[in-house]
Coordinates of C-alpha atoms in Angstrom, one line a residue:
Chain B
X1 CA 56.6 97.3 78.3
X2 CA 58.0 98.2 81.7
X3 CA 58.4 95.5 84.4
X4 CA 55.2 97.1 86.3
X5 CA 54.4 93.5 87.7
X6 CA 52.8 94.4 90.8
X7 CA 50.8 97.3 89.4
X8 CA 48.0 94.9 89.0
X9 CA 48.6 93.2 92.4
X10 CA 47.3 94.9 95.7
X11 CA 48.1 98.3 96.5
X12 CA 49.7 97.4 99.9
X13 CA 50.0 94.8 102.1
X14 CA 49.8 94.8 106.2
X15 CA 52.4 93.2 108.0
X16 CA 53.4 92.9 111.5
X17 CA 56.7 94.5 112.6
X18 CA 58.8 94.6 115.5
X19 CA 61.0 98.1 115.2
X20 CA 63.5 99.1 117.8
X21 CA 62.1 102.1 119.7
X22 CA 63.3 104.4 121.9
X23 CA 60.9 105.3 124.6
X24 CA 61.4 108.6 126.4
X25 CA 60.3 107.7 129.8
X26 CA 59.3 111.4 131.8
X27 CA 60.2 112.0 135.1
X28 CA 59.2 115.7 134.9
X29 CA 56.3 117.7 133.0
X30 CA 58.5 120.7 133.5
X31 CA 59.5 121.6 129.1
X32 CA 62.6 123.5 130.8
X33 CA 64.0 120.5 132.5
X34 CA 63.7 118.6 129.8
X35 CA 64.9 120.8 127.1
X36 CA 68.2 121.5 129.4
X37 CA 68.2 117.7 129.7
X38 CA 68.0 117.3 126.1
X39 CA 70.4 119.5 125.2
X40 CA 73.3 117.9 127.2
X41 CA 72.3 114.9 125.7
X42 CA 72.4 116.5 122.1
X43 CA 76.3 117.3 123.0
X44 CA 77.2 113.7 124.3
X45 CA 76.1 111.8 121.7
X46 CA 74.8 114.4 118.3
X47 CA 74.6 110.9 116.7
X48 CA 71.8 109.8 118.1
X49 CA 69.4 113.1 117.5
X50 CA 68.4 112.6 113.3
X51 CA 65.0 112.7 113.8
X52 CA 65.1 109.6 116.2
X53 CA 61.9 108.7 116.7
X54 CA 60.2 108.5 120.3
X55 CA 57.3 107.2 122.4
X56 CA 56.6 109.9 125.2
X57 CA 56.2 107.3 128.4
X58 CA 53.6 109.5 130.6
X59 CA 53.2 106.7 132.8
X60 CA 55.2 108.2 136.2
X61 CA 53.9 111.6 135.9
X62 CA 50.8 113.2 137.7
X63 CA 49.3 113.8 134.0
X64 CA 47.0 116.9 135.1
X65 CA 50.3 119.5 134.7
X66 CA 51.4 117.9 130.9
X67 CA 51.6 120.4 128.0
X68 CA 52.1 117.2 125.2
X69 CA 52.0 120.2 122.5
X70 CA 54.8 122.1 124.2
X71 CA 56.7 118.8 124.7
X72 CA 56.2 117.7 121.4
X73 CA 57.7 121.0 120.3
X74 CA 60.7 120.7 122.9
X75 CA 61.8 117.1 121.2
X76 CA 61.2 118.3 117.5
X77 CA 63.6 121.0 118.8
X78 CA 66.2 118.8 119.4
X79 CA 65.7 116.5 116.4
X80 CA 63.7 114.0 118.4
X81 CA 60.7 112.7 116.5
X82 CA 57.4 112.0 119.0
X83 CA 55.6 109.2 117.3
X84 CA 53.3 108.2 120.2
X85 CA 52.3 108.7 123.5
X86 CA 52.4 105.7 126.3
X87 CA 49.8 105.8 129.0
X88 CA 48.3 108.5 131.2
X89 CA 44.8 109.8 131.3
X90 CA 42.0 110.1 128.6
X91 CA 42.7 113.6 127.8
X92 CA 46.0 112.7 127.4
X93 CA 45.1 110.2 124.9
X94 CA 42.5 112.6 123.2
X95 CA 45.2 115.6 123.1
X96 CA 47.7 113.1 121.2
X97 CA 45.5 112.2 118.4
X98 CA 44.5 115.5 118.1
X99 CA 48.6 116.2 117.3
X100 CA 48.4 113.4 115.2
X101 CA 49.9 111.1 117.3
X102 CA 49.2 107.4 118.4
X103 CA 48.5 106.2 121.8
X104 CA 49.8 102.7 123.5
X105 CA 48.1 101.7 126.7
X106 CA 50.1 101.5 129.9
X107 CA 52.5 99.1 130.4
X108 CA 51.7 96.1 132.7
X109 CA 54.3 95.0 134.1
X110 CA 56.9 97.6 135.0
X111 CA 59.9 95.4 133.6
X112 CA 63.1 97.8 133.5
X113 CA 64.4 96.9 130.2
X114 CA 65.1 100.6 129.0
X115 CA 66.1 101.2 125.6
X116 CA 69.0 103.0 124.6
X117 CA 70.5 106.5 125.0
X118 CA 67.9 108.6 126.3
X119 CA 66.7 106.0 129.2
X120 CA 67.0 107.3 133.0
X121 CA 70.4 106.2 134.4
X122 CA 70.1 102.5 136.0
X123 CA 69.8 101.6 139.1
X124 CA 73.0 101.0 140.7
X125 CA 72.8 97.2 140.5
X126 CA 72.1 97.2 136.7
X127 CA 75.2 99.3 137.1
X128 CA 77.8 96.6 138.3
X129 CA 76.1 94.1 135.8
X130 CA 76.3 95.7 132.7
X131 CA 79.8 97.2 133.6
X132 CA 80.8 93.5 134.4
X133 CA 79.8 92.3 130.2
X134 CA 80.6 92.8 127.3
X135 CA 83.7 95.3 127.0
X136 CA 85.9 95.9 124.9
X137 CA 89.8 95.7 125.4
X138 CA 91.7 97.7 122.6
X139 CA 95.4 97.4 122.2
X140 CA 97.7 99.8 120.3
X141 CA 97.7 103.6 119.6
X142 CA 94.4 105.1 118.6
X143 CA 95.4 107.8 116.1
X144 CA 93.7 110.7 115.1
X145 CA 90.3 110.4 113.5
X146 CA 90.0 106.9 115.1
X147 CA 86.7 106.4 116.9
X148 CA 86.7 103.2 119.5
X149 CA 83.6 102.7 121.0
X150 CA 81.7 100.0 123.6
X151 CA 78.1 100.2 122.8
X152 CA 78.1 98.0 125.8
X153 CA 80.0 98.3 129.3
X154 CA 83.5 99.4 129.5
X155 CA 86.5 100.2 127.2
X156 CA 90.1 99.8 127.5
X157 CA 93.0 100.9 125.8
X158 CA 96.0 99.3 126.0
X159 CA 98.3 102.3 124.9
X160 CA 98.1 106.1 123.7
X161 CA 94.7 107.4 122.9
X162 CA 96.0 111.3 120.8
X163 CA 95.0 113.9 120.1
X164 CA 91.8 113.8 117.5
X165 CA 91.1 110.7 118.1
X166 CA 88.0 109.9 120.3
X167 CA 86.7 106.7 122.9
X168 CA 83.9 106.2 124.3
X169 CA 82.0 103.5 126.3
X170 CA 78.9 102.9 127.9
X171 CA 80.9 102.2 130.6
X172 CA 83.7 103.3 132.3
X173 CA 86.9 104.4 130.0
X174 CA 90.5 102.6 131.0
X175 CA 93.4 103.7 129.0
X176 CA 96.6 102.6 129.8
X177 CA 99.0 105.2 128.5
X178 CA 98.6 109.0 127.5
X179 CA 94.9 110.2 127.0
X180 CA 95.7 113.1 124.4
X181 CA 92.3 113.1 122.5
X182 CA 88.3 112.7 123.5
X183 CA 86.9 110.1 126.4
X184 CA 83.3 110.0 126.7
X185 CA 82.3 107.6 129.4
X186 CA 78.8 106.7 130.2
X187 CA 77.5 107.4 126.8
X188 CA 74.0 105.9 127.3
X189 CA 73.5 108.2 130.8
X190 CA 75.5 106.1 133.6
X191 CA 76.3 108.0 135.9
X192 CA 78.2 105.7 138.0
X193 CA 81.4 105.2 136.0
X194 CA 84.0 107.2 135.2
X195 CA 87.6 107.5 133.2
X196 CA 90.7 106.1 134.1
X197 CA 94.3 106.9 132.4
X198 CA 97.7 107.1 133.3
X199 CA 99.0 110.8 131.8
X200 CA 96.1 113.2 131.2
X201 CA 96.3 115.8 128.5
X202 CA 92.7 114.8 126.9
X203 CA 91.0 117.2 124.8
X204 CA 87.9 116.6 126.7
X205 CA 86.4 114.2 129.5
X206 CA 82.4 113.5 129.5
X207 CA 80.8 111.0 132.3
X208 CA 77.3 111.1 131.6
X209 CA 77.3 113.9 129.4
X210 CA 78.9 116.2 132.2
X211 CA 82.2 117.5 130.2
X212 CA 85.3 119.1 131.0
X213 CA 87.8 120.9 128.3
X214 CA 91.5 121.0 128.3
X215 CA 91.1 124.8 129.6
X216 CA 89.4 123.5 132.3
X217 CA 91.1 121.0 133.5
X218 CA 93.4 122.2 136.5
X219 CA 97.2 122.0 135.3
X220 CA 98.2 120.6 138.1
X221 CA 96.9 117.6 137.3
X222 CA 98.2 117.4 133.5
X223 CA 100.3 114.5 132.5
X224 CA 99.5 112.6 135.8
X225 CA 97.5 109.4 136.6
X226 CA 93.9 110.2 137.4
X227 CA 90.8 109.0 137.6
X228 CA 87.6 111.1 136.4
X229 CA 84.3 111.1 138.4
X230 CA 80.9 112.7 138.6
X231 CA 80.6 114.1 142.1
X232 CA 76.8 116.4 143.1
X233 CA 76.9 116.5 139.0
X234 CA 80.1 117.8 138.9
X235 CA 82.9 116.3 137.1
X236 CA 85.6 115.8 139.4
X237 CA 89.5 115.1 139.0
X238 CA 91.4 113.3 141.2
X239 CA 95.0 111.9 141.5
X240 CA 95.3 108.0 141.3
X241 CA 97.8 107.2 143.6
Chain I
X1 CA 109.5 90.5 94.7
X2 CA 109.4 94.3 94.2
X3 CA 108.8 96.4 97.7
X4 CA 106.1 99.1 97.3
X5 CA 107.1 101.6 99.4
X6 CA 104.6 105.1 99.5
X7 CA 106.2 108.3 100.8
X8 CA 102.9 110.2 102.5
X9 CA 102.4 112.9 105.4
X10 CA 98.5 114.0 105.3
X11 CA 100.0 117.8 105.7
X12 CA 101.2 119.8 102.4
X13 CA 104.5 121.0 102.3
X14 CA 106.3 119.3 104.7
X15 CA 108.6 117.3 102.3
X16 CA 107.1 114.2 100.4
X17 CA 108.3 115.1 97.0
X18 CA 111.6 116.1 98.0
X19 CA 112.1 112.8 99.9
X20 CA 110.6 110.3 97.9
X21 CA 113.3 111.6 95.2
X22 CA 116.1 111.6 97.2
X23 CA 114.9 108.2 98.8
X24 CA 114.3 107.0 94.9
X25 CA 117.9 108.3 93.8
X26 CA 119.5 106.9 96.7
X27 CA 118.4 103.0 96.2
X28 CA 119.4 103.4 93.1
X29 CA 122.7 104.9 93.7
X30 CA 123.1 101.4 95.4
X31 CA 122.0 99.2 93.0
X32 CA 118.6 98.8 93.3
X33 CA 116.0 99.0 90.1
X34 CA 114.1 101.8 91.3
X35 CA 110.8 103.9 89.7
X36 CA 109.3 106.6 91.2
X37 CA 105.7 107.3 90.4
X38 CA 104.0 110.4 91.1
X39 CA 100.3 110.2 92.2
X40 CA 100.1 114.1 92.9
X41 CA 97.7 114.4 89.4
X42 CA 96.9 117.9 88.8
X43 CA 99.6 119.2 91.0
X44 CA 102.4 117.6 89.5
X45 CA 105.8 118.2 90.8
X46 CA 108.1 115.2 91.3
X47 CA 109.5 115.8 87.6
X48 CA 110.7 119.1 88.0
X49 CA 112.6 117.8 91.5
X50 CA 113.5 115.2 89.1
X51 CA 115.0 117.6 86.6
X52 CA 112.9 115.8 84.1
X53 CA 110.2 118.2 83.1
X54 CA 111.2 118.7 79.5
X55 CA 111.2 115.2 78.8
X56 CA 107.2 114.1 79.8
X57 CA 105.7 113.3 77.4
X58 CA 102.9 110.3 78.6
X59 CA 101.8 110.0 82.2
X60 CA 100.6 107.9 84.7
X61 CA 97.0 108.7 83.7
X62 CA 97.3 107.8 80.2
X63 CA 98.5 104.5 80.9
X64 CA 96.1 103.7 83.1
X65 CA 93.6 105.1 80.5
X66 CA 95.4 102.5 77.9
X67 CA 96.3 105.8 75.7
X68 CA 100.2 105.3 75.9
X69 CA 102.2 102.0 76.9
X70 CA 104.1 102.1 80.6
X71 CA 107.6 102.2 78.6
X72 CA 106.6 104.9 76.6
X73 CA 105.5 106.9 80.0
X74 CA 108.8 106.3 82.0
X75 CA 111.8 108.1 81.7
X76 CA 114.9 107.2 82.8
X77 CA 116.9 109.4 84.6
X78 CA 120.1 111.3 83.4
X79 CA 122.2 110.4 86.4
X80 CA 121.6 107.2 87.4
X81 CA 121.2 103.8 85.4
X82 CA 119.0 102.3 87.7
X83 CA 116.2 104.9 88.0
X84 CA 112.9 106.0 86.5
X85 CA 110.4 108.3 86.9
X86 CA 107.0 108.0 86.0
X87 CA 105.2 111.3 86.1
X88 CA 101.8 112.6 86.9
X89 CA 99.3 114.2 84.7
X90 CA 98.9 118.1 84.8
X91 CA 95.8 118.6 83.1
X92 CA 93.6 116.0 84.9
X93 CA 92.4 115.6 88.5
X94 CA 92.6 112.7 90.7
X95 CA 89.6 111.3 89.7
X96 CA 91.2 110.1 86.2
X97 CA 93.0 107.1 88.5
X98 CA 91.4 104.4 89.1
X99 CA 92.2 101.4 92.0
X100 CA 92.5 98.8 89.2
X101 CA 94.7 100.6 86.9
X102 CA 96.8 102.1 89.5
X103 CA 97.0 98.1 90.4
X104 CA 97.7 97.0 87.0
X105 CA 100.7 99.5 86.4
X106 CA 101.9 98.5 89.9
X107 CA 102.0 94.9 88.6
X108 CA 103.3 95.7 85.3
X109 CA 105.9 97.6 87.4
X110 CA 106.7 95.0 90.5
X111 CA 107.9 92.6 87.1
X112 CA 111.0 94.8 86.4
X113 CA 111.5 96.2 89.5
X114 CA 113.2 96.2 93.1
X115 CA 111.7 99.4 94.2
X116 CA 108.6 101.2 93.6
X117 CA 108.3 104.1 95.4
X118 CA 104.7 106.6 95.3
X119 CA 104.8 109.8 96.1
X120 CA 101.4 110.7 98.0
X121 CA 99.8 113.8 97.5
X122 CA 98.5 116.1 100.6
X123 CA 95.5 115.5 102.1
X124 CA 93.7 111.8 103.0
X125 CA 91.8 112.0 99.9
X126 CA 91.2 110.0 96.6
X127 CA 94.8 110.7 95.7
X128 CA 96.2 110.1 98.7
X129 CA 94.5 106.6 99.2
X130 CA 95.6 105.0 96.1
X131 CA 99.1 105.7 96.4
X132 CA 99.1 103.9 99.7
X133 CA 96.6 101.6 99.0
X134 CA 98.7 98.8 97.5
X135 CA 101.8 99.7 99.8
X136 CA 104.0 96.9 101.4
X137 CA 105.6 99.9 103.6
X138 CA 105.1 103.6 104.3
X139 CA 107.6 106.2 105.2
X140 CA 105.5 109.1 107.1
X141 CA 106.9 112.5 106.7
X142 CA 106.6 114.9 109.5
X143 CA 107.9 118.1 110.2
X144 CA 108.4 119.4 114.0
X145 CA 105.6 121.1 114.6
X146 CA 102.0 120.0 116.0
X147 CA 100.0 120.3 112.9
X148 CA 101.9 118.0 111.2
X149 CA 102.3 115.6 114.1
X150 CA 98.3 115.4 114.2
X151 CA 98.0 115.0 110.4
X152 CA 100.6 112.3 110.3
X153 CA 98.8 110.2 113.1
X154 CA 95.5 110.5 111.3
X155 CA 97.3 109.0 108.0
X156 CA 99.0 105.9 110.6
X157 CA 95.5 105.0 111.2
X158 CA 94.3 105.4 107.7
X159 CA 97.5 102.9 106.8
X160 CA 96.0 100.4 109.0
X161 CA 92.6 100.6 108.0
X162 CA 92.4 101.5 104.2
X163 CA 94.8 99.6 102.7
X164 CA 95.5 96.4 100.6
X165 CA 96.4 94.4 103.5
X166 CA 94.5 96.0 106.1
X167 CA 91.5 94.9 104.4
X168 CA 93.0 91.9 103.2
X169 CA 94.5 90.8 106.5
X170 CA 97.7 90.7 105.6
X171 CA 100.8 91.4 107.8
X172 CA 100.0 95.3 108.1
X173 CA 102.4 98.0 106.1
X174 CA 105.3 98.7 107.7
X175 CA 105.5 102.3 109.0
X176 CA 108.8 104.2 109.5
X177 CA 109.0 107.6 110.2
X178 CA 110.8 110.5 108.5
X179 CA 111.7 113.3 110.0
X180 CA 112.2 116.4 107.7
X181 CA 112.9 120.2 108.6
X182 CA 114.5 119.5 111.8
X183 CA 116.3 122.7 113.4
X184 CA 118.0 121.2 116.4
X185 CA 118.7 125.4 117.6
X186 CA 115.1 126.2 117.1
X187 CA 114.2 122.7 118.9
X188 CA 116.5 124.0 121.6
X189 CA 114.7 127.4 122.3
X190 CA 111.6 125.3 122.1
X191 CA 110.2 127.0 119.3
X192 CA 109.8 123.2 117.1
X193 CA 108.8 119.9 118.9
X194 CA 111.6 117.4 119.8
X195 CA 112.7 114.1 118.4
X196 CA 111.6 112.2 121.3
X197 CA 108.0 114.3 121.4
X198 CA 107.6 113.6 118.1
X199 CA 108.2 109.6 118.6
X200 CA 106.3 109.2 121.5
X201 CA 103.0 110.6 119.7
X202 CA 103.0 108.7 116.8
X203 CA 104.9 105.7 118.2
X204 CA 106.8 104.0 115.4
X205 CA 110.4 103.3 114.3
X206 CA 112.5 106.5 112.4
X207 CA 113.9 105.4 110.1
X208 CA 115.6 109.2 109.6
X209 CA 115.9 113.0 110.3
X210 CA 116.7 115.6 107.6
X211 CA 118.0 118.7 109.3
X212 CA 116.6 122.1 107.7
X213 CA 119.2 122.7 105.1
X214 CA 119.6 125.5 102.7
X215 CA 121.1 122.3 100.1
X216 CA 117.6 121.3 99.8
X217 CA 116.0 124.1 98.1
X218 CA 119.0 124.5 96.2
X219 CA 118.4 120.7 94.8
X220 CA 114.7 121.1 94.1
X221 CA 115.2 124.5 92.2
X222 CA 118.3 122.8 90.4
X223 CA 116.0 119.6 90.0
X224 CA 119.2 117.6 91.1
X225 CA 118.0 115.3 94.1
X226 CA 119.9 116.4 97.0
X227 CA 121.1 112.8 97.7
X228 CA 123.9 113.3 94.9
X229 CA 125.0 116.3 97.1
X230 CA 126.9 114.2 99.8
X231 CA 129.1 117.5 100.7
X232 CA 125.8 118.7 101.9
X233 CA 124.3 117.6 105.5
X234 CA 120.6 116.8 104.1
X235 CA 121.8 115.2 101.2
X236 CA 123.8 112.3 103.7
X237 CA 121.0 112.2 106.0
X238 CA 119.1 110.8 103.4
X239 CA 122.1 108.2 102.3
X240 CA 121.2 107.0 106.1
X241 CA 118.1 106.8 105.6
X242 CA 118.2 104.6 102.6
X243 CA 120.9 102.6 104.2
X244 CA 118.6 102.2 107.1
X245 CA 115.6 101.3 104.6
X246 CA 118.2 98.4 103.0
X247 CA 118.7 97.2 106.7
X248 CA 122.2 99.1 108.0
X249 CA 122.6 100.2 111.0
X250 CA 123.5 103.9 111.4
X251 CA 123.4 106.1 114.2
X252 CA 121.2 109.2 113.7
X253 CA 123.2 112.0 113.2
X254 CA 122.2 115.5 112.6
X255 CA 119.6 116.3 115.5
X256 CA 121.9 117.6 118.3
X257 CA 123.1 121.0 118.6
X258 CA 126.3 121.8 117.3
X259 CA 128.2 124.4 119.2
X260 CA 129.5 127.1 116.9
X261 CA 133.2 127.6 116.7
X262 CA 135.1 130.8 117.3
X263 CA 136.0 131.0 114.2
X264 CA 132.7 130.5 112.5
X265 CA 131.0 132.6 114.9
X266 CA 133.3 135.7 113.8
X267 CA 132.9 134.9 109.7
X268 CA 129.6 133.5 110.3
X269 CA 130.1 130.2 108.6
X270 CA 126.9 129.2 106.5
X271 CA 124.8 126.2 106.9
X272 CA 125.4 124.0 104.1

């Protein structure tokens, strides 16, 4: 006899949960927008993109101009999993079952607790706040292979960051000695922060998922003290004096 | 209280074998009771540096396996009282070793002696993490060049991560640095990285420099550790080092360029 105890019990059993989900809150209809979107993101943080699943938010957008196949198609794309759709019009909810997905009325309140990566960037006053809590200080050389990361506001390292190795922070990036490996600041799409260090020579710089390579970083400004910036979406370098 | 001590580099090649002998030969040159085990299984080579390739006849893998005892594996050395090796299985792979036999013969070991010394094989695999795993202190081996540079970072950070007392909390493994290959002339016309280069990066004490001497090859094809060749410059940079691993002080010598006499200019006097 096998240990089949339940085989005579019920079939299944319905339970309530409360999952972590990432809603995908559109600004745009436009599947080109988002797909380039998308595809910086995919660079910043390929973690993330396993099939995550998502709840399309449809709430801010004039729904009339929506292609929800085409967008569903864009996300699959890029490893994003659409689960649901969140507000807009009846035929938007009739053309989401019809892909086989579910449908969540509008929110009520318009509460601006975003979740995670894929979340508009804050408002500048959320900025100062979250940049203000819960960092992380690291102190000593982080070798090669080493990841340091703070899910949540800034980083800094106290000593060399080399070559290989790789930091990253929600906020802003401090390191205090020679950057020789990868900073990614702004990992979850602030735009506001940037990367501080005292001798550049990183492999690469990201704010917001706007990157730089070594090749492209002007060589004037190798082994000096800077501080990296997104400027009009560009990625600018500029001597700390 | 026995000092594990494991001689590792991440890159192949750069000079683990070679230096874990000589550093093996030279403690015991001093006095100290000294083994040196080879976890390089399948790709053994510390017994022929050794000169003791004729005599294996058990290995580290059948101890651990319980198919020979640990005296019947080690073998004493021929020039020194105070040494033995203990060699590594050809015929099996790395997987044959497990972390609670390589912990048992390391206690069995740490009874009888002052020093035990691992030689690491290449790479930041299986191999490579049991032979530091237990380690009290790690001499890194690096050669001038970048790729070793990187290679020997990424093990520093594997040393203070994936070891006994890293996970343990213990007072972390001690990490000296070893400098092999050095060419102070091709360091000079820039073609190999610098000693101070080389320390800034990975940011830990030296505890030596081997220059690039022809007396090394010459000692591993012989199977003679180049430590008993004191005429020969590598084989007293590693009596430094070993004095500097017992707690001397001696200055580094060896890494600034020599100007060439007249005389050995016009007969072209070798490198030892």
């Amino acid at each position: 006899m096998s240990l089949k105890v339940d085989q005579t019990a019920t079939a299944f059993t319905f339970k309530g949960g409360m999952l972590p989900m990432t809603v995908m809150e559109l600004n745009s209809s436009d599947p080109e927008r988002i797909s380039a979107q998308l595809a910086g993101k995919l660079s910043q943080s390929p973690a993330f993109f396993q099939h995550t699943p998502v709840v399309l938010s449809v709430e801010k957008l004039d729904d009339t101009s929506l292609a929800l196949e085409r967008l569903c198609a864009v996300c699959r794309s890029h490893k994003l999993l659409p689960v649901a759709v969140r507000g807009g019009s009846e035929g938007i909810k009739q053309s989401a079952w019809a892909l086989g997905l579910g449908w969540f009325p509008p929110q009520e309140s318009r509460e601006s607790r975003t979740l995670a990566s894929v979340a508009p960037p804050p408002q500048p006053a959320a900025v100062v706040e979250a940049s203000g809590s819960g960092g992380r200080i690291f102190r000593g050389t982080v070798r090669s292979g080493q990841q340091i990361s703070a899910a949540e506001g800034d980083l800094v390292v106290v000593g060399a960051v080399n070559a290989g190795a790789e930091v990253l922070a929600a906020g802003s990036v401090h390191v205090y000695g020679p950057l020789r490996g990868r900073a990614l600041a702004g990992i979850h799409g602030d735009r506001e922060c940037g990367i501080f260090c005292h001798e550049l020579h990183a492999e690469l710089l990201s704010v917001a998922g706007n990157y730089k390579r070594l090749e492209d970083i002007d060589p004037s400004l190798l082994n000096t003290t800077v501080q990296v910036r997104l400027r009009d979406d560009q990625l600018s370098i500029e001597a700390l004096v | 209280m026995a000092r594990i001590i494991v001689v590792t580099s991440g890159k192949g090649g750069v000079g683990k074998t070679t230096s874990a002998a000589a550093i093996a030969t030279g403690l015991a040159l001093r006095g100290n009771k000294t083994v040196v085990i080879d976890f390089d299984v399948g790709l053994r080579n510390l017994d022929l540096i050794m000169g003791c390739e004729r005599r294996v006849v058990y290995d580290l893998v059948n101890v651990i396996q319980g198919e020979a005892g640990l005296n019947q594996a080690l073998i004493r050395d021929k020039r020194s009282d105070h040494l033995y090796i203990l060699p590594a299985s050809q015929t099996r792979d790395k997987d044959a070793l497990t972390l609670e036999g390589v912990e048992q013969v390391l206690e069995k070991l740490a009874e009888d002696f002052d020093y035990i010394v691992c030689d690491s094989p290449a790479g930041i695999e299986r191999g490579a993490q049991l032979a530091m795993y237990f380690a009290d202190e790690a001499i890194v081996v690096t050669n001038p060049e970048v790729s070793s540079v990187r290679d020997s970072d990424r093990i520093l950070g594997l040393l203070a991560s994936k070891t006994r007392r890293a996970e343990q909390a213990q007072d972390p493994v001690v990490e000296r640095l070893l400098i092999t290959r050095y060419d102070p002339n091709r360091v000079d016309s820039g073609d190999m990285l610098n000693l101070e280069d080389i320390q800034e990066i990975l940011a830990i004490k030296l505890i030596g420099l081997i220059p690039e001497s022809e007396a090394v090859l010459r000692a591993s094809n012989s199977g003679v550790p180049v430590t008993h060749d004191q005429d020969s410059d590598a084989g007293q940079a590693y009596s430094d080092t070993v004095a500097r691993l017992l707690g001397d002080e001696k200055p580094l010598r060896f890494h600034q360029l020599q100007k060439k006499s007249f005389l050995s200019r016009i007969f072209g006097g070798g490198r030892r």
